[in-house]
GROMACS .gro file of C-alpha atoms in nm:
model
  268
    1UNK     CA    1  -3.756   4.604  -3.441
    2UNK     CA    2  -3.483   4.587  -3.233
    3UNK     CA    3  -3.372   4.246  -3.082
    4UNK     CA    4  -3.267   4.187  -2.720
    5UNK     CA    5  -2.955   3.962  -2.737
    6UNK     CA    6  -2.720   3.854  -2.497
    7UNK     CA    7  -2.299   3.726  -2.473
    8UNK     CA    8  -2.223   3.521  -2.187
    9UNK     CA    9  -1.863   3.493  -2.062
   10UNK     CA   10  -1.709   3.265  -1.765
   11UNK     CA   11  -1.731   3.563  -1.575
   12UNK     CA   12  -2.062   3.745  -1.643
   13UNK     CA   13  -2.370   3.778  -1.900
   14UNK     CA   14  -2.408   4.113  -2.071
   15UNK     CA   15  -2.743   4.142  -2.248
   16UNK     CA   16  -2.787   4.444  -2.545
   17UNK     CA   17  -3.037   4.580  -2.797
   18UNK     CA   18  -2.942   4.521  -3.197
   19UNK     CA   19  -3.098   4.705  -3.456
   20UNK     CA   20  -3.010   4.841  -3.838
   21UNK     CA   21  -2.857   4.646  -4.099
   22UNK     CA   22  -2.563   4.929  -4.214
   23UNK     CA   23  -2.242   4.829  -4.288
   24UNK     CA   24  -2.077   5.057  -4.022
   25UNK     CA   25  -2.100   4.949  -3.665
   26UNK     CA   26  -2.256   5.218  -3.397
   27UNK     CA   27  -2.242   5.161  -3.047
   28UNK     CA   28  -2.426   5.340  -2.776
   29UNK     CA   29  -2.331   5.308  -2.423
   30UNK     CA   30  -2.602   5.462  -2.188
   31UNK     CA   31  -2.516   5.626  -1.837
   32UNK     CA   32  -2.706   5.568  -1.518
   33UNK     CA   33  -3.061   5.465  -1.523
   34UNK     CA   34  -3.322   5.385  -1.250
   35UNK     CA   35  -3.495   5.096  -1.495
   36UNK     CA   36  -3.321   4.847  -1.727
   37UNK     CA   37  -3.240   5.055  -2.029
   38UNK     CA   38  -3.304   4.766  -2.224
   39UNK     CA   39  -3.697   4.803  -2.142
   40UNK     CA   40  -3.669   5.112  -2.322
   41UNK     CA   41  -3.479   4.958  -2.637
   42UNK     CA   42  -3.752   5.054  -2.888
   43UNK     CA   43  -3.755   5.386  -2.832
   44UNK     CA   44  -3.359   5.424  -2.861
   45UNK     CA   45  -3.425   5.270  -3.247
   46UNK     CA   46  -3.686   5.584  -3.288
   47UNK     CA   47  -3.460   5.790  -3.110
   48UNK     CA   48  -3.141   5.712  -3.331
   49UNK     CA   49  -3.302   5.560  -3.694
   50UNK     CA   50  -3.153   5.854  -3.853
   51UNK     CA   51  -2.830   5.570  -3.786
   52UNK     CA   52  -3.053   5.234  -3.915
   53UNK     CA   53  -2.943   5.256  -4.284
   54UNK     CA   54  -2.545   5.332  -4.299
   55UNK     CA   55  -2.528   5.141  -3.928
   56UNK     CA   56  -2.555   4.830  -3.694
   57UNK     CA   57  -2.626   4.971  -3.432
   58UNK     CA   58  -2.594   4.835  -3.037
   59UNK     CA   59  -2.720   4.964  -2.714
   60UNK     CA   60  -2.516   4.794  -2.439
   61UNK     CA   61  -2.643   4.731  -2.089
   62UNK     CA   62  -2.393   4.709  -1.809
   63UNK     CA   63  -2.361   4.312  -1.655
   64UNK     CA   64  -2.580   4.099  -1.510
   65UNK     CA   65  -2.512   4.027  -1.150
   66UNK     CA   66  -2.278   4.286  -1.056
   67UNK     CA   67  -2.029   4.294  -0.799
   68UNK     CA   68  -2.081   4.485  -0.507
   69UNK     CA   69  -1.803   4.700  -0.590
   70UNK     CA   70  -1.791   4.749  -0.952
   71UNK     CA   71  -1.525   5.037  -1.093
   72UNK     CA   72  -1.597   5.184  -1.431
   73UNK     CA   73  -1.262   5.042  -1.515
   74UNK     CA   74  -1.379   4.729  -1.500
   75UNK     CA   75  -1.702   4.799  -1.664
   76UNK     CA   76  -1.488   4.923  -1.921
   77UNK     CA   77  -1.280   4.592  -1.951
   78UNK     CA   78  -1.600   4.379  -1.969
   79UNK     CA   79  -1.765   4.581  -2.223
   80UNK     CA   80  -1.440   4.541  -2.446
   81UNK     CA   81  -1.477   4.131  -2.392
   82UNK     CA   82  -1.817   4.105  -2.506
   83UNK     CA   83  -1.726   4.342  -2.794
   84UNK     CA   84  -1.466   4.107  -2.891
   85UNK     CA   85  -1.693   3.808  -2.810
   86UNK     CA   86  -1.934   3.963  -3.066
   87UNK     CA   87  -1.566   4.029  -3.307
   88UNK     CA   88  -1.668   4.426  -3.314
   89UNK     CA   89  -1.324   4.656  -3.397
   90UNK     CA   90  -1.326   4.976  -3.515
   91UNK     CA   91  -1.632   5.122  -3.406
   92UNK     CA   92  -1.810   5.451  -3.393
   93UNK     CA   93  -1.903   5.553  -3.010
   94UNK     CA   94  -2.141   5.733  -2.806
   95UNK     CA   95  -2.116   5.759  -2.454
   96UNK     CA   96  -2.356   5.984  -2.292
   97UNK     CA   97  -2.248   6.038  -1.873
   98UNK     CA   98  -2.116   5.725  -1.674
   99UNK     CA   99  -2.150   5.563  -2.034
  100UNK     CA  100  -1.866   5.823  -2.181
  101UNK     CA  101  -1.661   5.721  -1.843
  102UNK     CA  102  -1.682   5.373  -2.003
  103UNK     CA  103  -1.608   5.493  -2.344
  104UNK     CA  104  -1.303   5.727  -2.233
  105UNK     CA  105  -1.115   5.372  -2.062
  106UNK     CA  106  -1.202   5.161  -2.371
  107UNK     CA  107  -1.042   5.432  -2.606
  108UNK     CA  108  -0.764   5.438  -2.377
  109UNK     CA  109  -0.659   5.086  -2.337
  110UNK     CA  110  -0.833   4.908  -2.637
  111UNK     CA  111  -0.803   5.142  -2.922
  112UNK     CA  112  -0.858   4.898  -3.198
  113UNK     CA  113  -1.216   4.885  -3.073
  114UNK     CA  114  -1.281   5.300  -3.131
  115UNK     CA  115  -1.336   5.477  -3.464
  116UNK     CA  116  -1.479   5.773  -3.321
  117UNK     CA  117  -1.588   5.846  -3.010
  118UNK     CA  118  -1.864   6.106  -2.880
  119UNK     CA  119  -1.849   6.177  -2.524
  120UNK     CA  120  -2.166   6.343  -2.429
  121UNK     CA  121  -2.189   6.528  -2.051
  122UNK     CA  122  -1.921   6.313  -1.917
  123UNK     CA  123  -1.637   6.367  -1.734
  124UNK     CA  124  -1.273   6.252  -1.650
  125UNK     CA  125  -1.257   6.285  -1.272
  126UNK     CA  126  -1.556   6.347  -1.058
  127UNK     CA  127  -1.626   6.720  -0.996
  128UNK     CA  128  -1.744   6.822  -0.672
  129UNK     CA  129  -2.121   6.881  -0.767
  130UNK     CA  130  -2.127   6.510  -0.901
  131UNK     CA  131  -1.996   6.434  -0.609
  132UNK     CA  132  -2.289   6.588  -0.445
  133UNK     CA  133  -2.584   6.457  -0.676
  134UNK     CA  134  -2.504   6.140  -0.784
  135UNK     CA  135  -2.383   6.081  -0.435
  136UNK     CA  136  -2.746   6.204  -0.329
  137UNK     CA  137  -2.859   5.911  -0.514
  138UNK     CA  138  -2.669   5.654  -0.398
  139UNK     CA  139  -2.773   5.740  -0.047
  140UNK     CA  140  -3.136   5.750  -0.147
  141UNK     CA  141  -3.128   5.435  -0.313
  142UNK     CA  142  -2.915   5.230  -0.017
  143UNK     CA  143  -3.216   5.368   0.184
  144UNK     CA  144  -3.526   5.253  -0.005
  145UNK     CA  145  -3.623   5.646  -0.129
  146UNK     CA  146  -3.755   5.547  -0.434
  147UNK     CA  147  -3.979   5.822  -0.464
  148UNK     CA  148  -3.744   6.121  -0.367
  149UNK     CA  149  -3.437   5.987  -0.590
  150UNK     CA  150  -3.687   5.908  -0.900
  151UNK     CA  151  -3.753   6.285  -0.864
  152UNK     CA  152  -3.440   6.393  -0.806
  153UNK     CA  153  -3.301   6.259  -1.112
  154UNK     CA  154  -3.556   6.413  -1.323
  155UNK     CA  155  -3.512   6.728  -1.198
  156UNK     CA  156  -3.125   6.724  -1.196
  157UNK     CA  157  -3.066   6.522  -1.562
  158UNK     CA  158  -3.299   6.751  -1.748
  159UNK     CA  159  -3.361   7.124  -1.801
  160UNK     CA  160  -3.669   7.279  -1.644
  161UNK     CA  161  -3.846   7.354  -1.955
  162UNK     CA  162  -3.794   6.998  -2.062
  163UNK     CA  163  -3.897   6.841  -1.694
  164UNK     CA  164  -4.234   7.103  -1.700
  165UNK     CA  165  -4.368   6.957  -2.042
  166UNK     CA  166  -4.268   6.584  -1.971
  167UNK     CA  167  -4.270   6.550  -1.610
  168UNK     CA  168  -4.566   6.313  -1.631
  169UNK     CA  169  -4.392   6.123  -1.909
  170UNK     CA  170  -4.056   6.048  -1.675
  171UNK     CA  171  -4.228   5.994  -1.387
  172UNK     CA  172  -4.426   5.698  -1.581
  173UNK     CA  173  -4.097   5.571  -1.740
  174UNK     CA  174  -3.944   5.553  -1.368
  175UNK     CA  175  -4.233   5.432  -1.204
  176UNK     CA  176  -4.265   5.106  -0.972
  177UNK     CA  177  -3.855   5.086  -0.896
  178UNK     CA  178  -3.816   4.795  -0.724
  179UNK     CA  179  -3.558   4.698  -0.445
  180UNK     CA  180  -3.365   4.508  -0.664
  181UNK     CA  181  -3.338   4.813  -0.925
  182UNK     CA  182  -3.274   5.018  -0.664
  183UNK     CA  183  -2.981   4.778  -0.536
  184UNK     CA  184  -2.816   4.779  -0.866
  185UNK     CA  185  -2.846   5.185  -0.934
  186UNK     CA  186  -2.689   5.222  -0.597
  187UNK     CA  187  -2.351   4.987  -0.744
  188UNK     CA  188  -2.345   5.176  -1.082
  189UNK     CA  189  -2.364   5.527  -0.945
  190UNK     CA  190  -2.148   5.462  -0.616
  191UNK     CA  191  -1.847   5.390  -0.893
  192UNK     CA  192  -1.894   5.719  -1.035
  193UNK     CA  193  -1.691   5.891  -0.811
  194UNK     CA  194  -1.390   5.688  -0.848
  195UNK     CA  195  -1.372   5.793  -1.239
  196UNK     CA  196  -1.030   5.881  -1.303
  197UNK     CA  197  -0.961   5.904  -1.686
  198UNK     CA  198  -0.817   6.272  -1.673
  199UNK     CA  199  -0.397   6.185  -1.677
  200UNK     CA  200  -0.467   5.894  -1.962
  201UNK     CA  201  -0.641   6.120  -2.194
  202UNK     CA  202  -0.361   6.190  -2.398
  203UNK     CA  203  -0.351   5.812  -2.433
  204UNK     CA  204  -0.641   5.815  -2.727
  205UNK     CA  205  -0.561   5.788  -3.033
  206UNK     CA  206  -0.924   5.812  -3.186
  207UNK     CA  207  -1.087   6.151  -3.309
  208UNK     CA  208  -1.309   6.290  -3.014
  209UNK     CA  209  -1.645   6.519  -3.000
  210UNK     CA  210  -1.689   6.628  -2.660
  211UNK     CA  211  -2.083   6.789  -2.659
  212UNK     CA  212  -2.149   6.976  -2.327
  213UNK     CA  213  -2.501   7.109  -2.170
  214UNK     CA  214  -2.479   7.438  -2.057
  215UNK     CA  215  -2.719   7.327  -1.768
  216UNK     CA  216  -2.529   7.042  -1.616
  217UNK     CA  217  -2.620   6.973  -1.293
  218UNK     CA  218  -2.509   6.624  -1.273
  219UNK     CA  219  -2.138   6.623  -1.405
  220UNK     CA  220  -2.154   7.028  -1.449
  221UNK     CA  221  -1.996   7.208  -1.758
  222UNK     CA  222  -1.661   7.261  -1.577
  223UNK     CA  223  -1.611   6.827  -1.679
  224UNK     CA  224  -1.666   6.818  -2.038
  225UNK     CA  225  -1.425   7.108  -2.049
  226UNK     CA  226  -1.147   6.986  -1.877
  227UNK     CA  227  -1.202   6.689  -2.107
  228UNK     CA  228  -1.198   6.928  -2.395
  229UNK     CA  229  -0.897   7.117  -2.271
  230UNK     CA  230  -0.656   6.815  -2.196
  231UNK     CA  231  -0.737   6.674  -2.499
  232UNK     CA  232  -0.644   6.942  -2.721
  233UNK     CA  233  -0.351   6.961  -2.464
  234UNK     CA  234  -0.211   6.624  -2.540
  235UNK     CA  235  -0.265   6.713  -2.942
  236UNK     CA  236  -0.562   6.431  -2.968
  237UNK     CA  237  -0.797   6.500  -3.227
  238UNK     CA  238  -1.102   6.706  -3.049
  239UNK     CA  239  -1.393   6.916  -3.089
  240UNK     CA  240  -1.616   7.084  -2.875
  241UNK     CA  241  -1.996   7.183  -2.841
  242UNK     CA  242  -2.187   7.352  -2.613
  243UNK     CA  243  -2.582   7.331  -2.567
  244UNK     CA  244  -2.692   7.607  -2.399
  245UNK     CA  245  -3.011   7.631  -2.198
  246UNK     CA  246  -2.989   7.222  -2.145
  247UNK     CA  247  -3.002   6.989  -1.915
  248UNK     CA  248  -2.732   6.720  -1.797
  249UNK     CA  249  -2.969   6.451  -2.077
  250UNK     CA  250  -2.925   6.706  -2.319
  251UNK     CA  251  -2.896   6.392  -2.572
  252UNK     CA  252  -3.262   6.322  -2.488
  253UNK     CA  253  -3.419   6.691  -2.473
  254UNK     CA  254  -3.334   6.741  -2.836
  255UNK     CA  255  -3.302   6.533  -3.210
  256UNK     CA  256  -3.067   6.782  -3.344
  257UNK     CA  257  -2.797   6.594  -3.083
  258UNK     CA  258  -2.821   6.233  -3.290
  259UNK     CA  259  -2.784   6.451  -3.614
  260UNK     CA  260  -2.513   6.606  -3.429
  261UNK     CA  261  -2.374   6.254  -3.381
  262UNK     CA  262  -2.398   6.102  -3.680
  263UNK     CA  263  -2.224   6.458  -3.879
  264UNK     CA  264  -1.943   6.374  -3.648
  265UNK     CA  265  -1.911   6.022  -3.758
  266UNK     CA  266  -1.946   6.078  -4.116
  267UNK     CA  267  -1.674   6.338  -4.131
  268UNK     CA  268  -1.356   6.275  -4.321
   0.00000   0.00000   0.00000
């Protein structure tokens, strides 16, 4: 069962999900969500137990409290405190959307914290569609929409098939947002657009998987592929995977995408 811990700093209290008892560490770091992703923690431990026996493994929740203005940089530079709070080096990664934003500045200025990283339906600079969704959001959460941005994030981080079986499902999971939530979703996704990762990239020094979804319509395609692209560019060591057919959460639509994961990690 996985435990809810937190690290408190002088400057902010991060809370995160433990579970497994492997000797390897695995960290996830989750992109935007409409409820504390924390709530959700024992599902993650179904979702990823292929992990449990080789791996520790954390889910990381951004701050408590945040700033008005909060930059993924500095999201970045608080995760990499508490990971040194909790004396975790040399760690193998996966950040899935704003959570591989995070995960692309950590690799870049605190290597010695990255074994591997998996960046899944991220990007490096904000394209113009993410612009326009995620954007969308942060307008509909500054003005109390709870219902219309609930629904617009299902149908925009998930493939139609997926959203047509499940809808039901989601719309449980995201149900009963309150003004508070809403506040903090409008921080975390207004900082999406100032992402700007793309001239550092040749900065990692850690093996990379980039895993795209061929229907993107949060970050689009276009971003993992110019991640892909300047990586290989700057001679960092990269691969590349496409999932065609789904959606932006392509990491939740289908298990195949922890196996996917973990094949990465255990490569030599």
């Amino acid at each position: 069962m996985a435990e809810i811990l937190s690290v408190k700093t002088e400057k902010f209290e991060m809370e995160y999900a433990k579970f497994g008892d492997g000797p390897k560490t695995f960290i996830i770091i989750p992109g935007l969500s409409l409820k504390n992703v924390l709530n959700s923690a024992s599902s993650v431990e179904v979702g990823y137990k292929i992990f449990k026996q080789d791996y520790t493994c954390y889910l990381f929740d951004r701050i408590k409290n945040p700033p008005e203005v909060y930059p993924i940089s500095q999201m970045a530079e608080d995760l990499a405190e508490t990971l040194k709070v909790l004396g975790i080096k040399d760690a193998d990664v996966f950040g899935s959307s704003q959570g591989g934003m995070v995960a692309q500045y950590m690799a870049i200025n605190h290597p010695e914290l990255i074994r591997k990283l998996v960046l899944g339906s991220s990007s490096s600079r904000a394209e113009p569609r993410q612009l326009e969704c995620i954007g969308g959001w942060t307008d509909m959460a500054i003005e109390g929409r709870a219902e219309e941005l609930v629904n617009s994030f299902i149908d925009n981080c998930f493939s139609k098939e997926f959203v047509d079986r499940w809808r039901k499902v989601l719309l449980k999971m995201n149900s009963g947002v309150t003004p508070e939530e809403m506040h903090r979703f409008s921080i975390m996704s207004a900082a999406c657009a100032g992402v700007d990762t793309y001239d550092d990239l040749g900065k990692i020094r850690c093996p990379v998987y980039v895993i795209a979804a061929g229907n993107d319509s949060v970050v689009t395609t276009v971003a993992s592929e110019k991640i892909f692209a300047k990586l290989q560019a700057e001679n960092v060591p990269s691969e590349f995977f496409m999932y065609e057919g789904l959606g932006h959460a392509a990491y939740d639509e289908i298990h195949e995408y922890k196996q996917k994961i973990l094949d990465f990690f255990n490569k030599a």
